[in-house]
Amino acid sequence: MKQDFIKGVRAGIPIMLGYLSVSFGFGINAVALGLTVAEAVGISLTNVTSAGQAAGITVIAASGTLLEMVLCQMVINLRYSLMGFSLSQKLSTNYSTFHRLLTSFGITDEIFAVAVSRGEPVTPAFMYGIEIVSIFGWTVGTFLGAAAGNILPRKMIASLSLMLYGMFIAIIIPPAKKNFRVLIVILMSAALSVMIKFCFPVISAGFSVIICAVVSSVICALLFPRNEEEGGDG
């Protein structure tokens, strides 16, 4: 058990280092939008989702409703449930329901990728190791960014806030290069967002995110149905 935990920690160190830089940008942006350092850190500690948090603070800054927030997070974070179903096939036999519920909180894109590619069954100790160190990096990075946002000059904060947009680009470019359907979804979402912004200004930013994500995904699913024979990148 101890060895598996150490293996998990080691596997999570690269993730932690990546999370430090990304969450630093989130912390700065959160403070720039009016949140306190404690609020920014609390969000990171209880959510651990880059895209979900970025969209969430946008809804907060736009004075969105709880319904907007719930729908927004459901659309953006639904993929984690699918990752959990997939990862459940790799779990060891001693992985109890209690451990499943507890470790499901920390499933992220990167943690899922590392855990599911492991050559041996995933144990609770391994998941705790990788999740603890990763969440630590995500939370500390948020704190450092939020604290810096209260100290640094406004011009520098505005410049560093661009890190969040860099994070989004880093998330969407790799899959878009591999699969043209992903690229179509991205371009369609961007076009819908611009159209809503200028043609339907009464629609809030929160609902705009939901509409763009759902509409573009449904349209592309109808235009490009996935065949059972296709591979992972097909």
C-alpha positions as MATLAB code, in Angstrom:
seq = 'MKQDFIKGVRAGIPIMLGYLSVSFGFGINAVALGLTVAEAVGISLTNVTSAGQAAGITVIAASGTLLEMVLCQMVINLRYSLMGFSLSQKLSTNYSTFHRLLTSFGITDEIFAVAVSRGEPVTPAFMYGIEIVSIFGWTVGTFLGAAAGNILPRKMIASLSLMLYGMFIAIIIPPAKKNFRVLIVILMSAALSVMIKFCFPVISAGFSVIICAVVSSVICALLFPRNEEEGGDG';
ca = [
       0.000    0.000    0.000;
       2.804    2.409    0.927;
       4.658    1.607   -2.288;
       1.555    2.268   -4.391;
       1.031    5.587   -2.643;
       4.619    6.619   -3.381;
       4.173    5.548   -7.010;
       1.062    7.721   -7.168;
       2.915   10.701   -5.724;
       5.720   10.275   -8.240;
       3.247    9.991  -11.109;
       1.474   13.122   -9.874;
       4.550   15.365   -9.604;
       4.575   16.325  -13.333;
       0.838   17.035  -13.087;
       1.411   19.148   -9.970;
       4.073   21.245  -11.733;
       1.759   21.832  -14.678;
      -1.120   22.735  -12.379;
       1.015   25.297  -10.554;
       1.383   27.449  -13.657;
      -2.178   27.018  -14.927;
      -3.838   27.655  -11.560;
      -1.576   30.682  -11.054;
      -3.336   32.238  -14.024;
      -6.719   31.264  -12.624;
      -5.884   32.888   -9.280;
      -4.912   36.148  -10.934;
      -8.017   36.166  -13.090;
     -10.296   35.364  -10.140;
      -8.973   38.318   -8.129;
      -9.187   40.549  -11.202;
     -12.893   39.658  -11.464;
     -13.524   40.689   -7.856;
     -13.041   37.496   -5.827;
     -10.937   37.423   -2.674;
      -7.854   35.242   -2.224;
      -9.764   32.948    0.133;
     -12.648   32.594   -2.316;
     -10.302   31.776   -5.201;
      -8.445   29.168   -3.140;
     -11.725   27.716   -1.881;
     -12.979   27.300   -5.441;
      -9.813   25.479   -6.512;
      -9.751   23.253   -3.438;
     -13.360   22.138   -3.869;
     -13.577   21.930   -7.659;
     -10.251   21.061   -9.313;
     -11.463   21.734  -12.839;
      -9.684   24.293  -15.003;
     -12.365   24.889  -17.637;
     -15.200   24.597  -15.105;
     -13.618   27.104  -12.728;
     -12.796   29.544  -15.503;
     -16.388   29.415  -16.749;
     -17.691   29.532  -13.179;
     -15.953   32.767  -12.222;
     -17.173   34.251  -15.503;
     -20.744   33.478  -14.441;
     -20.041   34.932  -10.988;
     -18.542   38.104  -12.469;
     -21.573   38.479  -14.727;
     -23.905   38.146  -11.691;
     -25.361   34.968  -13.143;
     -28.003   32.892  -11.417;
     -27.504   29.600   -9.595;
     -29.372   27.862  -12.418;
     -26.869   29.219  -14.920;
     -24.016   28.041  -12.767;
     -25.446   24.549  -12.322;
     -26.165   24.081  -16.018;
     -22.804   25.518  -16.988;
     -20.903   23.148  -14.704;
     -22.977   20.149  -15.763;
     -22.198   20.768  -19.434;
     -18.498   21.408  -18.903;
     -17.774   18.732  -16.286;
     -19.985   15.890  -17.482;
     -16.919   14.331  -19.105;
     -15.533   13.476  -15.665;
     -18.385   11.045  -15.111;
     -17.513    9.290  -18.359;
     -13.852    9.171  -17.307;
     -14.928    7.617  -14.020;
     -16.874    4.878  -15.834;
     -13.871    4.144  -18.025;
     -11.410    4.164  -15.121;
     -13.611    1.786  -13.126;
     -12.526   -0.975  -15.519;
      -8.919   -0.549  -14.337;
      -9.527   -0.590  -10.582;
      -8.116   -3.308   -8.362;
     -10.359   -5.837   -6.633;
      -9.844   -4.204   -3.207;
     -11.238   -0.873   -4.437;
     -14.266   -0.478   -2.166;
     -17.262    1.775   -2.768;
     -15.986    4.177   -0.105;
     -12.676    4.621   -1.937;
     -14.495    4.988   -5.257;
     -16.625    7.816   -3.906;
     -13.680    9.554   -2.278;
     -11.225    9.362   -5.176;
     -13.857   10.221   -7.801;
     -13.639   13.803   -6.539;
     -10.082   14.166   -7.823;
     -10.487   12.788  -11.342;
      -9.206   15.298  -13.894;
      -8.151   14.935  -17.529;
      -4.479   14.525  -16.596;
      -5.024   12.253  -13.599;
      -7.366   10.064  -15.645;
      -4.831    9.814  -18.480;
      -2.044    8.726  -16.109;
      -4.206    6.287  -14.146;
      -5.897    4.625  -17.108;
      -2.562    4.121  -18.914;
      -1.036    2.332  -15.927;
       0.137   -1.154  -16.794;
      -1.280   -2.696  -13.613;
      -4.585   -2.412  -11.711;
      -5.169    0.965  -10.090;
      -5.260    0.755   -6.295;
      -6.803    3.245   -3.843;
      -3.329    4.093   -2.500;
      -2.081    4.963   -5.995;
      -5.066    7.229   -6.656;
      -4.713    8.964   -3.294;
      -1.057    9.611   -4.008;
      -1.563   11.089   -7.448;
      -4.621   13.116   -6.434;
      -3.214   14.577   -3.219;
      -0.059   15.911   -4.850;
      -1.963   17.180   -7.905;
      -4.659   18.965   -5.902;
      -1.935   20.436   -3.706;
      -0.254   21.947   -6.758;
      -3.563   23.247   -8.116;
      -4.499   24.905   -4.832;
      -1.062   26.374   -4.087;
      -0.830   27.772   -7.598;
      -4.213   29.435   -7.162;
      -3.123   30.962   -3.859;
       0.101   32.322   -5.338;
      -1.721   33.784   -8.325;
      -4.490   35.311   -6.237;
      -1.983   36.754   -3.745;
       0.093   38.183   -6.595;
      -3.067   39.745   -7.988;
      -3.376   41.829   -4.816;
       0.245   42.970   -4.951;
       1.299   43.387   -8.570;
       0.497   46.535  -10.606;
      -2.714   46.465  -12.621;
      -0.915   46.452  -15.964;
       1.068   43.372  -14.979;
      -2.063   41.663  -13.668;
      -3.815   42.343  -16.970;
      -0.865   40.800  -18.814;
      -0.675   37.735  -16.570;
      -4.436   37.235  -16.883;
      -3.756   36.218  -20.471;
      -2.356   32.972  -19.051;
      -5.921   31.749  -18.675;
      -6.559   32.198  -22.388;
      -3.288   30.413  -23.051;
      -4.602   27.550  -20.931;
      -7.737   27.292  -23.064;
      -5.669   27.312  -26.243;
      -3.444   24.585  -24.838;
      -6.541   22.512  -24.053;
      -8.247   22.783  -27.450;
      -5.375   22.857  -29.956;
      -3.972   19.294  -29.501;
      -7.330   17.478  -29.973;
      -8.287   19.874  -32.793;
      -5.105   18.951  -34.660;
      -5.867   15.250  -34.326;
      -9.567   15.342  -35.151;
     -11.166   17.789  -37.580;
     -14.556   17.244  -35.929;
     -13.208   18.728  -32.721;
     -11.994   21.694  -34.744;
     -15.471   22.129  -36.240;
     -17.033   22.098  -32.762;
     -14.555   24.741  -31.560;
     -15.105   27.014  -34.565;
     -18.877   26.609  -34.359;
     -18.877   27.409  -30.638;
     -16.777   30.520  -31.240;
     -19.084   31.678  -34.048;
     -22.175   31.114  -31.894;
     -20.581   33.019  -29.024;
     -19.881   36.030  -31.247;
     -23.396   35.908  -32.692;
     -25.010   35.786  -29.259;
     -22.773   38.577  -27.987;
     -23.778   41.037  -30.709;
     -27.206   39.807  -31.832;
     -28.710   38.674  -28.523;
     -27.144   40.869  -25.821;
     -29.994   40.039  -23.424;
     -28.589   36.513  -23.036;
     -26.217   36.402  -20.089;
     -22.646   35.144  -20.301;
     -23.533   32.050  -18.277;
     -26.302   30.884  -20.598;
     -24.191   31.847  -23.598;
     -21.565   29.269  -22.582;
     -24.248   26.609  -22.150;
     -25.952   27.369  -25.469;
     -22.707   27.394  -27.434;
     -21.483   24.112  -25.958;
     -24.752   22.211  -26.313;
     -25.786   23.489  -29.761;
     -22.386   23.001  -31.381;
     -21.998   19.526  -29.856;
     -25.460   18.371  -30.969;
     -25.058   19.730  -34.503;
     -21.656   18.096  -34.963;
     -22.927   14.827  -33.480;
     -25.672   14.807  -36.127;
     -23.344   15.824  -38.970;
     -20.488   13.514  -37.988;
     -21.921   10.447  -36.242;
     -19.251    8.213  -34.715;
     -19.035    4.712  -36.137;
     -18.489    1.784  -33.798;
     -15.531    0.635  -35.900;
     -13.655    3.900  -35.485;
     -10.620    4.085  -33.247;
      -9.967    6.524  -30.433;
      -8.857    9.401  -32.728;
     -11.198    8.594  -35.574;
];
